[in-house]
C-alpha positions as MATLAB code, in Angstrom:
seq = 'XXXXXXXXXXXXXXXXXXXXXXXXXXXXXXXXXXXXXXXXXXXXXXXXXXXXXXXXXXXXXXXXXXXXXXXXXXXXXXXXXXXXXXXXXXXXXXXXXXXXXXXXXXXXXXXXXXXXXXXXXXXXXXXXXXXXXXXXXXXXXXXXXXXXXXXXXXXXXXXXXXXXXXXXXXXXXXXXXXXXXXXXXXXXXXXXXXXXXXXXXX';
ca = [
     202.308   51.950  -77.229;
     203.834   54.626  -75.024;
     206.125   57.321  -76.350;
     208.843   55.908  -74.110;
     208.660   52.482  -75.735;
     208.716   53.951  -79.239;
     211.708   56.069  -78.301;
     213.360   53.034  -76.729;
     212.814   51.143  -79.967;
     214.725   53.611  -82.090;
     217.616   53.957  -79.675;
     218.168   50.483  -78.375;
     217.833   48.596  -81.630;
     220.516   50.818  -83.081;
     222.644   50.542  -79.960;
     222.795   46.747  -79.804;
     220.816   45.833  -76.751;
     220.687   42.349  -78.207;
     224.166   41.380  -77.098;
     227.438   40.091  -78.475;
     228.718   37.248  -80.611;
     229.411   33.999  -78.826;
     232.968   33.989  -80.101;
     233.676   37.297  -78.430;
     231.819   36.814  -75.143;
     234.472   38.744  -73.271;
     235.238   38.712  -69.564;
     234.950   42.504  -69.669;
     231.267   43.456  -70.002;
     232.125   46.743  -71.726;
     233.984   44.791  -74.412;
     230.842   42.689  -74.794;
     228.752   45.803  -75.290;
     231.117   47.271  -77.860;
     231.115   43.974  -79.755;
     227.334   43.879  -79.615;
     227.068   47.398  -80.985;
     229.225   46.459  -83.964;
     227.173   43.334  -84.623;
     223.765   44.982  -84.585;
     224.841   48.084  -86.476;
     226.136   45.807  -89.221;
     222.663   44.268  -89.503;
     220.779   47.556  -89.326;
     223.004   49.586  -91.635;
     224.684   46.885  -93.683;
     223.918   45.588  -97.143;
     221.698   42.792  -95.833;
     218.690   45.048  -96.348;
     219.107   44.526 -100.076;
     217.710   41.015  -99.610;
     214.247   42.502  -99.216;
     213.702   40.837  -95.833;
     212.188   43.110  -93.169;
     214.473   44.278  -90.386;
     212.496   42.273  -87.830;
     213.359   39.080  -89.725;
     217.025   39.965  -90.163;
     217.556   40.966  -86.540;
     215.636   38.063  -84.953;
     218.500   35.504  -85.118;
     220.742   37.938  -83.255;
     218.146   38.326  -80.524;
     217.442   34.622  -80.205;
     221.103   33.673  -80.207;
     222.440   36.154  -77.682;
     219.668   37.344  -75.377;
     218.093   35.535  -72.419;
     214.501   36.079  -73.471;
     212.991   34.175  -70.567;
     214.940   36.222  -68.015;
     213.785   39.503  -69.525;
     210.180   38.304  -69.772;
     210.220   37.006  -66.198;
     211.459   40.340  -64.902;
     208.885   42.236  -66.964;
     206.008   40.078  -65.718;
     207.138   40.321  -62.095;
     205.868   38.220  -59.149;
     202.994   36.770  -61.195;
     205.574   34.736  -63.117;
     205.840   32.326  -60.169;
     202.164   31.388  -60.472;
     202.272   30.675  -64.200;
     202.463   27.183  -65.615;
     205.477   26.213  -67.701;
     203.294   26.243  -70.804;
     202.053   29.771  -70.051;
     205.616   30.960  -69.403;
     206.751   29.646  -72.772;
     203.791   31.260  -74.529;
     204.267   34.631  -72.811;
     208.001   34.588  -73.551;
     207.419   33.813  -77.223;
     204.691   36.439  -77.686;
     206.516   39.125  -75.726;
     209.742   38.523  -77.652;
     207.973   38.663  -81.011;
     206.038   41.789  -80.062;
     209.090   43.650  -78.802;
     211.169   42.705  -81.817;
     208.475   43.636  -84.358;
     207.645   46.888  -82.578;
     211.290   47.929  -82.377;
     211.951   47.069  -85.995;
     208.841   48.888  -87.205;
     209.645   51.952  -85.117;
     213.227   52.190  -86.300;
     213.960   55.124  -88.557;
     216.826   54.509  -91.002;
     219.484   57.133  -91.490;
     222.931   57.874  -90.214;
     224.154   55.460  -87.519;
     224.095   56.901  -83.997;
     227.296   57.887  -82.252;
     227.785   55.897  -79.060;
     230.039   57.133  -76.269;
     230.961   54.636  -73.587;
     231.325   55.469  -69.906;
     232.875   53.522  -67.036;
     231.228   50.333  -65.763;
     229.610   50.515  -62.325;
     229.549   47.471  -60.022;
     226.027   46.577  -58.892;
     226.942   43.194  -57.387;
     229.545   40.474  -57.803;
     227.966   39.278  -61.053;
     226.108   42.402  -62.182;
     227.279   45.664  -63.756;
     225.734   48.831  -65.148;
     227.302   50.119  -68.354;
     226.572   53.803  -68.994;
     226.602   55.208  -72.501;
     225.594   58.398  -74.251;
     223.864   58.002  -77.589;
     224.033   60.917  -79.978;
     221.049   60.531  -82.298;
     219.396   63.093  -84.564;
     221.403   65.880  -82.999;
     220.438   65.058  -79.410;
     222.195   63.290  -76.534;
     220.483   60.463  -74.657;
     221.645   58.712  -71.506;
     221.330   54.938  -71.914;
     222.639   52.483  -69.323;
     222.795   48.727  -69.850;
     222.413   46.449  -66.837;
     224.211   43.172  -67.381;
     224.727   39.958  -65.459;
     227.313   37.244  -65.838;
     226.097   33.950  -67.271;
     227.990   30.740  -67.974;
     228.763   31.818  -71.528;
     229.518   35.488  -70.845;
     227.763   38.728  -69.952;
     224.121   39.211  -70.915;
     221.964   42.338  -70.773;
     218.875   42.076  -68.584;
     217.628   45.676  -68.509;
     218.151   49.022  -70.202;
     217.630   52.379  -68.508;
     216.923   55.310  -70.822;
     216.982   58.785  -69.329;
     216.437   57.220  -65.899;
     213.517   54.973  -66.928;
     213.924   51.190  -66.803;
     212.688   49.105  -69.729;
     211.706   46.301  -67.345;
     209.865   48.649  -64.984;
     208.009   50.221  -67.905;
     206.731   46.891  -69.183;
     205.913   45.640  -65.692;
     203.723   48.682  -65.105;
     201.770   47.729  -68.229;
     201.548   44.010  -67.428;
     200.634   44.078  -63.730;
     197.060   45.409  -64.042;
     196.364   42.970  -66.873;
     197.573   39.994  -64.832;
     195.692   41.179  -61.749;
     192.453   41.254  -63.723;
     192.753   37.956  -65.545;
     195.995   36.140  -64.809;
     198.145   34.537  -67.483;
     195.251   34.074  -69.973;
     194.576   37.823  -69.942;
     198.241   38.658  -70.481;
     198.499   36.159  -73.332;
     195.369   37.604  -74.964;
     196.725   41.151  -74.619;
     200.055   40.192  -76.153;
     198.315   38.351  -79.015;
     196.087   41.357  -79.716;
     199.008   43.775  -79.736;
     201.081   41.484  -81.925;
     198.197   41.254  -84.387;
     197.976   45.066  -84.500;
     201.639   45.591  -85.334;
     201.583   42.698  -87.811;
     198.792   44.404  -89.780;
     200.874   47.517  -90.285;
     202.216   47.944  -93.839;
];
């Protein structure tokens, strides 16, 4: 795993990339982001950890409920997605989602919650916005922008840009050579192997 992805794990999990509650799916995407921050921080720093369940288990329902996993996976895979069967798409989406969630949860370092400063939304298109924030974490400032698009049930995040580097672009750079060598089976095998590695960690 690259340093960028590990760093992304610590920042984004704490900063609520996973989205907002359905009840508060606001027409203003910045309101959505603020609501999402509150929701995820309550899971990460709340008393639910006393249950003994790992963070990856506690945070998974939030991810599954509020994030368009197929959209993120499709963007990360890139053009090769069009040539995949429906069965392969479902498998890749499931494995990728589980790997990302487990990796983020395992990489997260508990402590004081980060301070999040919100900027002004930037219009990318009629149904897309970029929401800039500054995350103050461990005494340092990080630029994190959330790219969102409007869905039927509200705004949903489809990419995160940390210090100028896109999450989607980072994963696509890792996936493309694998798919070029062996297609969907090779990508599935790679995801399974990586998921097995993180699952064996104590």
